[in-house]
Amino acid sequence: MGVLAAGVLGADSAVSGDAQQRLPRPARLAGRVSFLQVVAHPDDDLYFMNPDIADSVRTGGEVTTVVLTAAEAGGGARFAAARQHGLRSAYARMAGAGEDDPWRITALVTRGGEACLCELRANPQVRLVFLDILMGSYWGTTPGDENYTPLAALYHGKEKTRPVLRPEEDRVSGGVYTRDQLVGTLTDLMDRFAPSVVRTLDPDPERRGIGPQERAWATDSGVHTDNEDHTATAWFTYAAYADHRARRGPSEVTLDAYIGYGNARWKHNLGRPSQREKLKLLGVYGWADRRHCGDPVGCGDDTVGGNAARPGWSQSTNLRHPGTTDWLRPDAAGRLRAFAVVGGQAVMWRETAPGSGRYAAAVSVEAGSANDGVVGPASGSAANDAASGLANDAASGADGAAAALAAATRAAVSLSGAISAGATAAAGTTPARHVDQNTATALAPHLSVAVDGAGRAHLAGLRTITDPDQGAWSQEVVVTSERPDGTFQPWTSLGAPVGPKTKDSHAVGSPEAVVDGRGMLHVFVRNADKSVSWRHRDLASGSATSIAATPASAWSDWRDIGGNRVRDGLTATVTPSGDVELHANGQEFWSWRIGSDGDPQVIPTVLPPLGDPPTVRTLSDGVTLLAARQADTGELTVRARRRGLAWEQATTSLGGAAGFGVVALQPHGDGVFLAQRGRHGLVETVWQPHLDRRDGIQRWLSGPGPIQRPSLAVDARGLVVVAAVGPDGALYTARIDADDLPDTLDWRSWPLAQAA
């Protein structure tokens, strides 16, 4: 259908980003990377996902953002077109081009009609896809609480179709989408662009407000603290992701979700540099400079303008599943093992020998079977009916791969272009599906790893259950334990805890697992009421020689142990006496101790709220260290608590204000190593040899990017190992000798599978 309106879109290139503001690209990754975002409205990605998108553009990989609705609000087709212009300008700025540099715009045939594909001429790997589904009006059965949107109603089946609104000047014809057509269209787009990372919005937002000025909407689908267009977009994305994985076979594709309006309800986690960069791009989108761009509809969203900071969303970037940094752990022989979720399933890299610094290709944690157990009161029918296990990583050979690719190609409708070569992964078994329903399961993108006294690993994660045919989406906590022979048990579902006040099993947080000094495995999770729920199991209650013989009934029921206004992102540690201490951030800081009597006790703690989840480690002498990000400034800080005393109010500041997310902490001698997702999305590693001093800090900014949730450990040779999983699905490691510090870190990559 050719190029549409290119002359108008490229009319004036006089205004562009300053050269000094164009940040350098991170080091090239070992494998192909492609990022695909799915959002509801043209500013969701800028408010809630950046700086991750800007950092993704800097990798040199493909970056594609799909916008589901026309986002016309009260302004109709003309306003929808202006918002799209603003988003194109912001992406051009991220790519180092001028805000009004030209785009190639073509019609893309989808299952629901036609969409608008925009490719930046200066960098065709930067793309926007507008489906232009009519947003419509919010509605609901509770006066004053109308937050139920037509997009959510489409997913639930309460609306059968949604029409397409053609933005003004858009020559693409209209259309109409059913639920199946929208899921199918997103699946086709994933097939076409073959992402290694998929990003979307929060599928399970917090259910209750936490302050008198912070409302929660009582909608027909639950009580939400987010725009339900955001939530429905995530549901559609999860459904398409499941179908894409089924077509594509085992691959590196990972799905991350980002919190939306909830950013305004907690202390902010971005430092000033990241906030400024985020706001500049929102200002470009909002046409803050009121420049003349030659487009009669306007050059951006003038309802945002230069006031993007006002709602309080832009000052934070938060993952829906923040996770922890405990995933690099030694086994009984002293070999380091890295556990991660890649492609919706658990994988493990293992050192070839203790202290070798080399890792064999990742293997699937063989924890799936058709007979997964559901232990105790698993909340919700979806959790009880969940298909069990994860996909097997075994490939079926070249013929099978070719057949699978051909089948996927035949299944796709006429999305223009061929499926990217990156999608031609070897075919294997598809994600587990319920025999009677179109249900797909996948692990959320993080595992908590606990190690017992015998060196065996116990994994806890969240499993998502998607059934678009029933308009259903849910999460459940799952666990698996390592057998003495190194294999893992089938995943056991612990269901989802029910909030004691709301009786709601949604909004489950990321689980935190720990084994105490008495052989008890504990699993903690934040529940819908923003308090903490707990289950435990005595690992010694089964056979003395095989964990596999331990009966599933050994798990306790869920118990609420208290807490108020607790944020997701729990952290646990074991004291020298074998007790468990659990710590949580929130409107205030919470701590619990579980001693020999097995009864959780709240520890009075006076600490200010933090910007991100804390990481806590206890040393052999009883000193406990807490690493966290200071609220509002983004500064990395470490504070200590000596045995029997309160936390020291003085902190050691270690910089790092350009990062966000959970921080890795490794005590070493009289000091600490920290690792975080730092500037440009790279791994920032910090070494402070003496916590009681202000000088001597060493800092490295390098490695793959953009990354999330780095980890630290000490190997069998006494070297500090920093690790991260890159957006290409590979493990990246670097080693540091604290007695002979390197000027730069030597990063090495370890693939998911051996090259053919």
PDB file of C-alpha atoms in Angstrom, residues 120-320:
ATOM      1  CA  LEU A 120      11.928   5.522  11.398  1.00  0.00           C
ATOM      2  CA  ARG A 121      13.799   6.254   8.158  1.00  0.00           C
ATOM      3  CA  ALA A 122      16.987   7.117  10.049  1.00  0.00           C
ATOM      4  CA  ASN A 123      16.830   3.744  11.834  1.00  0.00           C
ATOM      5  CA  PRO A 124      14.260   1.284  10.400  1.00  0.00           C
ATOM      6  CA  GLN A 125      14.786  -1.036  13.368  1.00  0.00           C
ATOM      7  CA  VAL A 126      12.773   1.446  15.444  1.00  0.00           C
ATOM      8  CA  ARG A 127       9.067   0.835  14.803  1.00  0.00           C
ATOM      9  CA  LEU A 128       5.635   1.774  16.063  1.00  0.00           C
ATOM     10  CA  VAL A 129       2.451  -0.177  15.327  1.00  0.00           C
ATOM     11  CA  PHE A 130      -0.913   1.498  15.982  1.00  0.00           C
ATOM     12  CA  LEU A 131      -3.969  -0.802  16.048  1.00  0.00           C
ATOM     13  CA  ASP A 132      -6.277   2.193  16.683  1.00  0.00           C
ATOM     14  CA  ILE A 133      -8.970   0.281  18.577  1.00  0.00           C
ATOM     15  CA  LEU A 134     -11.654   2.716  19.722  1.00  0.00           C
ATOM     16  CA  MET A 135     -10.963   3.423  23.391  1.00  0.00           C
ATOM     17  CA  GLY A 136     -14.523   4.482  24.181  1.00  0.00           C
ATOM     18  CA  SER A 137     -15.832   5.552  27.578  1.00  0.00           C
ATOM     19  CA  TYR A 138     -15.284   4.052  30.994  1.00  0.00           C
ATOM     20  CA  TRP A 139     -18.312   2.475  32.579  1.00  0.00           C
ATOM     21  CA  GLY A 140     -19.313   0.484  35.648  1.00  0.00           C
ATOM     22  CA  THR A 141     -22.158  -0.401  37.971  1.00  0.00           C
ATOM     23  CA  THR A 142     -20.912   1.757  40.880  1.00  0.00           C
ATOM     24  CA  PRO A 143     -21.588   5.505  40.431  1.00  0.00           C
ATOM     25  CA  GLY A 144     -18.371   7.491  40.660  1.00  0.00           C
ATOM     26  CA  ASP A 145     -16.250   4.384  40.227  1.00  0.00           C
ATOM     27  CA  GLU A 146     -16.600   3.856  36.497  1.00  0.00           C
ATOM     28  CA  ASN A 147     -13.220   2.415  35.553  1.00  0.00           C
ATOM     29  CA  TYR A 148     -14.320  -0.640  33.599  1.00  0.00           C
ATOM     30  CA  THR A 149     -13.191  -0.111  30.017  1.00  0.00           C
ATOM     31  CA  PRO A 150     -14.429  -1.572  26.732  1.00  0.00           C
ATOM     32  CA  LEU A 151     -11.021  -3.192  26.196  1.00  0.00           C
ATOM     33  CA  ALA A 152     -11.364  -5.082  29.487  1.00  0.00           C
ATOM     34  CA  ALA A 153     -14.939  -5.993  28.582  1.00  0.00           C
ATOM     35  CA  LEU A 154     -13.667  -7.396  25.275  1.00  0.00           C
ATOM     36  CA  TYR A 155     -11.234  -9.694  27.092  1.00  0.00           C
ATOM     37  CA  HIS A 156     -13.915 -10.859  29.542  1.00  0.00           C
ATOM     38  CA  GLY A 157     -16.401 -11.489  26.731  1.00  0.00           C
ATOM     39  CA  LYS A 158     -18.875  -8.845  27.889  1.00  0.00           C
ATOM     40  CA  GLU A 159     -18.285  -7.054  24.588  1.00  0.00           C
ATOM     41  CA  LYS A 160     -17.963  -9.189  21.486  1.00  0.00           C
ATOM     42  CA  THR A 161     -16.267  -6.644  19.199  1.00  0.00           C
ATOM     43  CA  ARG A 162     -14.487  -3.296  19.301  1.00  0.00           C
ATOM     44  CA  PRO A 163     -14.320  -1.028  16.234  1.00  0.00           C
ATOM     45  CA  VAL A 164     -11.242   0.740  14.906  1.00  0.00           C
ATOM     46  CA  LEU A 165     -11.066   4.543  14.934  1.00  0.00           C
ATOM     47  CA  ARG A 166      -9.111   6.026  12.045  1.00  0.00           C
ATOM     48  CA  PRO A 167      -7.005   8.917  13.366  1.00  0.00           C
ATOM     49  CA  GLU A 168      -7.273  12.046  11.237  1.00  0.00           C
ATOM     50  CA  GLU A 169      -4.953  11.996   8.189  1.00  0.00           C
ATOM     51  CA  ASP A 170      -4.563   8.223   8.524  1.00  0.00           C
ATOM     52  CA  ARG A 171      -5.258   6.607   5.159  1.00  0.00           C
ATOM     53  CA  VAL A 172      -5.443   3.137   6.702  1.00  0.00           C
ATOM     54  CA  SER A 173      -8.968   1.753   6.518  1.00  0.00           C
ATOM     55  CA  GLY A 174     -10.907   0.843   9.641  1.00  0.00           C
ATOM     56  CA  GLY A 175     -11.815  -2.532  11.031  1.00  0.00           C
ATOM     57  CA  VAL A 176     -13.194  -4.400  14.006  1.00  0.00           C
ATOM     58  CA  TYR A 177     -11.613  -6.750  16.545  1.00  0.00           C
ATOM     59  CA  THR A 178     -13.027  -9.683  18.431  1.00  0.00           C
ATOM     60  CA  ARG A 179     -11.154 -11.055  21.431  1.00  0.00           C
ATOM     61  CA  ASP A 180      -9.677 -13.881  19.367  1.00  0.00           C
ATOM     62  CA  GLN A 181      -8.696 -11.521  16.556  1.00  0.00           C
ATOM     63  CA  LEU A 182      -6.838  -9.219  18.935  1.00  0.00           C
ATOM     64  CA  VAL A 183      -4.973 -12.107  20.586  1.00  0.00           C
ATOM     65  CA  GLY A 184      -4.206 -13.495  17.137  1.00  0.00           C
ATOM     66  CA  THR A 185      -2.967 -10.148  15.838  1.00  0.00           C
ATOM     67  CA  LEU A 186      -0.575  -9.726  18.760  1.00  0.00           C
ATOM     68  CA  THR A 187       0.627 -13.292  18.252  1.00  0.00           C
ATOM     69  CA  ASP A 188       1.248 -12.576  14.571  1.00  0.00           C
ATOM     70  CA  LEU A 189       3.239  -9.467  15.468  1.00  0.00           C
ATOM     71  CA  MET A 190       5.371 -11.478  17.882  1.00  0.00           C
ATOM     72  CA  ASP A 191       5.902 -14.091  15.183  1.00  0.00           C
ATOM     73  CA  ARG A 192       6.902 -11.431  12.679  1.00  0.00           C
ATOM     74  CA  PHE A 193       9.312  -9.451  14.860  1.00  0.00           C
ATOM     75  CA  ALA A 194      10.578 -12.456  16.905  1.00  0.00           C
ATOM     76  CA  PRO A 195      11.326 -10.529  20.109  1.00  0.00           C
ATOM     77  CA  SER A 196      13.809 -11.732  22.686  1.00  0.00           C
ATOM     78  CA  VAL A 197      12.086  -9.481  25.254  1.00  0.00           C
ATOM     79  CA  VAL A 198       8.363  -8.678  25.445  1.00  0.00           C
ATOM     80  CA  ARG A 199       7.213  -5.885  27.745  1.00  0.00           C
ATOM     81  CA  THR A 200       3.712  -4.976  28.798  1.00  0.00           C
ATOM     82  CA  LEU A 201       1.783  -3.336  31.630  1.00  0.00           C
ATOM     83  CA  ASP A 202       0.653  -4.679  34.997  1.00  0.00           C
ATOM     84  CA  PRO A 203      -1.701  -7.681  34.625  1.00  0.00           C
ATOM     85  CA  ASP A 204      -2.560  -7.787  38.326  1.00  0.00           C
ATOM     86  CA  PRO A 205      -2.438  -4.332  39.948  1.00  0.00           C
ATOM     87  CA  GLU A 206      -2.844  -3.612  43.616  1.00  0.00           C
ATOM     88  CA  ARG A 207      -6.426  -3.912  44.736  1.00  0.00           C
ATOM     89  CA  ARG A 208      -6.664  -1.259  47.432  1.00  0.00           C
ATOM     90  CA  GLY A 209      -5.672   2.361  47.879  1.00  0.00           C
ATOM     91  CA  ILE A 210      -3.187   3.131  50.649  1.00  0.00           C
ATOM     92  CA  GLY A 211      -4.081   6.689  51.569  1.00  0.00           C
ATOM     93  CA  PRO A 212      -7.069   9.032  51.800  1.00  0.00           C
ATOM     94  CA  GLN A 213      -6.064  10.840  48.593  1.00  0.00           C
ATOM     95  CA  GLU A 214      -5.403   7.645  46.660  1.00  0.00           C
ATOM     96  CA  ARG A 215      -8.543   6.084  45.330  1.00  0.00           C
ATOM     97  CA  ALA A 216      -9.157   2.572  44.157  1.00  0.00           C
ATOM     98  CA  TRP A 217     -11.924   1.879  41.677  1.00  0.00           C
ATOM     99  CA  ALA A 218     -14.563  -0.734  42.469  1.00  0.00           C
ATOM    100  CA  THR A 219     -15.090  -2.120  38.986  1.00  0.00           C
ATOM    101  CA  ASP A 220     -17.056  -4.990  37.565  1.00  0.00           C
ATOM    102  CA  SER A 221     -13.846  -7.040  37.416  1.00  0.00           C
ATOM    103  CA  GLY A 222     -12.359  -6.198  40.801  1.00  0.00           C
ATOM    104  CA  VAL A 223     -10.939  -3.262  42.714  1.00  0.00           C
ATOM    105  CA  HIS A 224      -8.072  -1.722  40.784  1.00  0.00           C
ATOM    106  CA  THR A 225      -5.540   1.008  41.417  1.00  0.00           C
ATOM    107  CA  ASP A 226      -4.661   1.291  37.732  1.00  0.00           C
ATOM    108  CA  ASN A 227      -6.350   2.188  34.467  1.00  0.00           C
ATOM    109  CA  GLU A 228      -8.118  -0.990  33.382  1.00  0.00           C
ATOM    110  CA  ASP A 229      -6.993  -0.447  29.797  1.00  0.00           C
ATOM    111  CA  HIS A 230      -3.483  -1.104  31.127  1.00  0.00           C
ATOM    112  CA  THR A 231      -4.610  -4.292  32.846  1.00  0.00           C
ATOM    113  CA  ALA A 232      -6.537  -5.596  29.850  1.00  0.00           C
ATOM    114  CA  THR A 233      -3.591  -4.864  27.562  1.00  0.00           C
ATOM    115  CA  ALA A 234      -1.447  -7.071  29.777  1.00  0.00           C
ATOM    116  CA  TRP A 235      -4.020  -9.890  29.665  1.00  0.00           C
ATOM    117  CA  PHE A 236      -4.114  -9.812  25.875  1.00  0.00           C
ATOM    118  CA  THR A 237      -0.306  -9.737  25.774  1.00  0.00           C
ATOM    119  CA  TYR A 238       0.050 -12.742  28.067  1.00  0.00           C
ATOM    120  CA  ALA A 239      -2.395 -14.704  25.905  1.00  0.00           C
ATOM    121  CA  ALA A 240      -0.504 -13.829  22.720  1.00  0.00           C
ATOM    122  CA  TYR A 241       2.813 -14.601  24.416  1.00  0.00           C
ATOM    123  CA  ALA A 242       1.558 -18.092  25.243  1.00  0.00           C
ATOM    124  CA  ASP A 243       0.487 -18.704  21.643  1.00  0.00           C
ATOM    125  CA  HIS A 244       3.750 -17.282  20.320  1.00  0.00           C
ATOM    126  CA  ARG A 245       5.767 -19.601  22.545  1.00  0.00           C
ATOM    127  CA  ALA A 246       3.671 -22.535  21.380  1.00  0.00           C
ATOM    128  CA  ARG A 247       4.410 -21.698  17.737  1.00  0.00           C
ATOM    129  CA  ARG A 248       8.020 -20.722  18.188  1.00  0.00           C
ATOM    130  CA  GLY A 249       9.140 -23.556  20.417  1.00  0.00           C
ATOM    131  CA  PRO A 250      11.755 -23.191  23.163  1.00  0.00           C
ATOM    132  CA  SER A 251      13.474 -19.832  22.822  1.00  0.00           C
ATOM    133  CA  GLU A 252      14.897 -16.952  24.785  1.00  0.00           C
ATOM    134  CA  VAL A 253      11.767 -14.773  24.639  1.00  0.00           C
ATOM    135  CA  THR A 254      11.030 -13.290  28.070  1.00  0.00           C
ATOM    136  CA  LEU A 255       8.017 -11.323  29.280  1.00  0.00           C
ATOM    137  CA  ASP A 256       8.327  -8.475  31.799  1.00  0.00           C
ATOM    138  CA  ALA A 257       5.455  -6.364  33.132  1.00  0.00           C
ATOM    139  CA  TYR A 258       5.654  -2.801  34.474  1.00  0.00           C
ATOM    140  CA  ILE A 259       3.598  -1.087  37.155  1.00  0.00           C
ATOM    141  CA  GLY A 260       1.459   1.829  35.977  1.00  0.00           C
ATOM    142  CA  TYR A 261      -0.393   4.309  38.167  1.00  0.00           C
ATOM    143  CA  GLY A 262       0.956   2.499  41.254  1.00  0.00           C
ATOM    144  CA  ASN A 263       4.221   4.424  40.782  1.00  0.00           C
ATOM    145  CA  ALA A 264       2.532   7.397  42.430  1.00  0.00           C
ATOM    146  CA  ARG A 265       1.523   5.423  45.520  1.00  0.00           C
ATOM    147  CA  TRP A 266       4.987   4.630  46.848  1.00  0.00           C
ATOM    148  CA  LYS A 267       8.281   6.407  47.385  1.00  0.00           C
ATOM    149  CA  HIS A 268      10.009   7.115  44.076  1.00  0.00           C
ATOM    150  CA  ASN A 269      13.050   5.108  42.997  1.00  0.00           C
ATOM    151  CA  LEU A 270      14.632   7.050  40.129  1.00  0.00           C
ATOM    152  CA  GLY A 271      17.502   9.440  40.699  1.00  0.00           C
ATOM    153  CA  ARG A 272      17.609  12.916  39.195  1.00  0.00           C
ATOM    154  CA  PRO A 273      19.508  11.946  35.998  1.00  0.00           C
ATOM    155  CA  SER A 274      16.987   9.239  35.083  1.00  0.00           C
ATOM    156  CA  GLN A 275      14.039  11.438  36.001  1.00  0.00           C
ATOM    157  CA  ARG A 276      15.327  14.247  33.791  1.00  0.00           C
ATOM    158  CA  GLU A 277      15.870  11.963  30.812  1.00  0.00           C
ATOM    159  CA  LYS A 278      12.411  10.452  31.227  1.00  0.00           C
ATOM    160  CA  LEU A 279      10.742  13.849  31.509  1.00  0.00           C
ATOM    161  CA  LYS A 280      12.557  15.221  28.457  1.00  0.00           C
ATOM    162  CA  LEU A 281      11.134  12.435  26.322  1.00  0.00           C
ATOM    163  CA  LEU A 282       7.663  12.966  27.783  1.00  0.00           C
ATOM    164  CA  GLY A 283       8.070  16.653  26.987  1.00  0.00           C
ATOM    165  CA  VAL A 284       8.833  15.782  23.366  1.00  0.00           C
ATOM    166  CA  TYR A 285       5.719  13.582  23.283  1.00  0.00           C
ATOM    167  CA  GLY A 286       3.691  16.349  24.926  1.00  0.00           C
ATOM    168  CA  TRP A 287       4.818  19.028  22.442  1.00  0.00           C
ATOM    169  CA  ALA A 288       6.193  21.072  25.339  1.00  0.00           C
ATOM    170  CA  ASP A 289       8.270  23.327  23.057  1.00  0.00           C
ATOM    171  CA  ARG A 290       5.208  24.223  20.914  1.00  0.00           C
ATOM    172  CA  ARG A 291       7.459  24.017  17.844  1.00  0.00           C
ATOM    173  CA  HIS A 292       6.144  24.228  14.296  1.00  0.00           C
ATOM    174  CA  CYS A 293       6.325  20.744  12.819  1.00  0.00           C
ATOM    175  CA  GLY A 294       4.121  21.196   9.770  1.00  0.00           C
ATOM    176  CA  ASP A 295       1.447  18.758  10.926  1.00  0.00           C
ATOM    177  CA  PRO A 296      -2.020  20.376  10.991  1.00  0.00           C
ATOM    178  CA  VAL A 297      -3.252  18.073  13.775  1.00  0.00           C
ATOM    179  CA  GLY A 298      -0.479  19.211  16.107  1.00  0.00           C
ATOM    180  CA  CYS A 299       2.900  17.844  17.119  1.00  0.00           C
ATOM    181  CA  GLY A 300       2.012  15.952  20.283  1.00  0.00           C
ATOM    182  CA  ASP A 301      -0.267  15.454  23.256  1.00  0.00           C
ATOM    183  CA  ASP A 302      -0.854  18.963  24.554  1.00  0.00           C
ATOM    184  CA  THR A 303      -2.705  17.597  27.605  1.00  0.00           C
ATOM    185  CA  VAL A 304       0.712  16.406  28.813  1.00  0.00           C
ATOM    186  CA  GLY A 305       2.782  19.327  27.549  1.00  0.00           C
ATOM    187  CA  GLY A 306       5.571  20.059  29.981  1.00  0.00           C
ATOM    188  CA  ASN A 307       3.647  18.811  33.015  1.00  0.00           C
ATOM    189  CA  ALA A 308       4.455  15.102  32.823  1.00  0.00           C
ATOM    190  CA  ALA A 309       5.816  15.047  36.385  1.00  0.00           C
ATOM    191  CA  ARG A 310       2.535  16.196  37.902  1.00  0.00           C
ATOM    192  CA  PRO A 311       0.770  12.801  38.307  1.00  0.00           C
ATOM    193  CA  GLY A 312       3.789  11.278  40.081  1.00  0.00           C
ATOM    194  CA  TRP A 313       4.161   8.390  37.595  1.00  0.00           C
ATOM    195  CA  SER A 314       7.358   9.426  35.830  1.00  0.00           C
ATOM    196  CA  GLN A 315       9.585   9.556  38.917  1.00  0.00           C
ATOM    197  CA  SER A 316       9.684   5.756  39.220  1.00  0.00           C
ATOM    198  CA  THR A 317      10.069   2.682  37.058  1.00  0.00           C
ATOM    199  CA  ASN A 318       8.923  -0.506  38.758  1.00  0.00           C
ATOM    200  CA  LEU A 319       8.701  -4.064  37.519  1.00  0.00           C
ATOM    201  CA  ARG A 320       5.526  -5.934  38.433  1.00  0.00           C
TER     202      ARG A 320
END
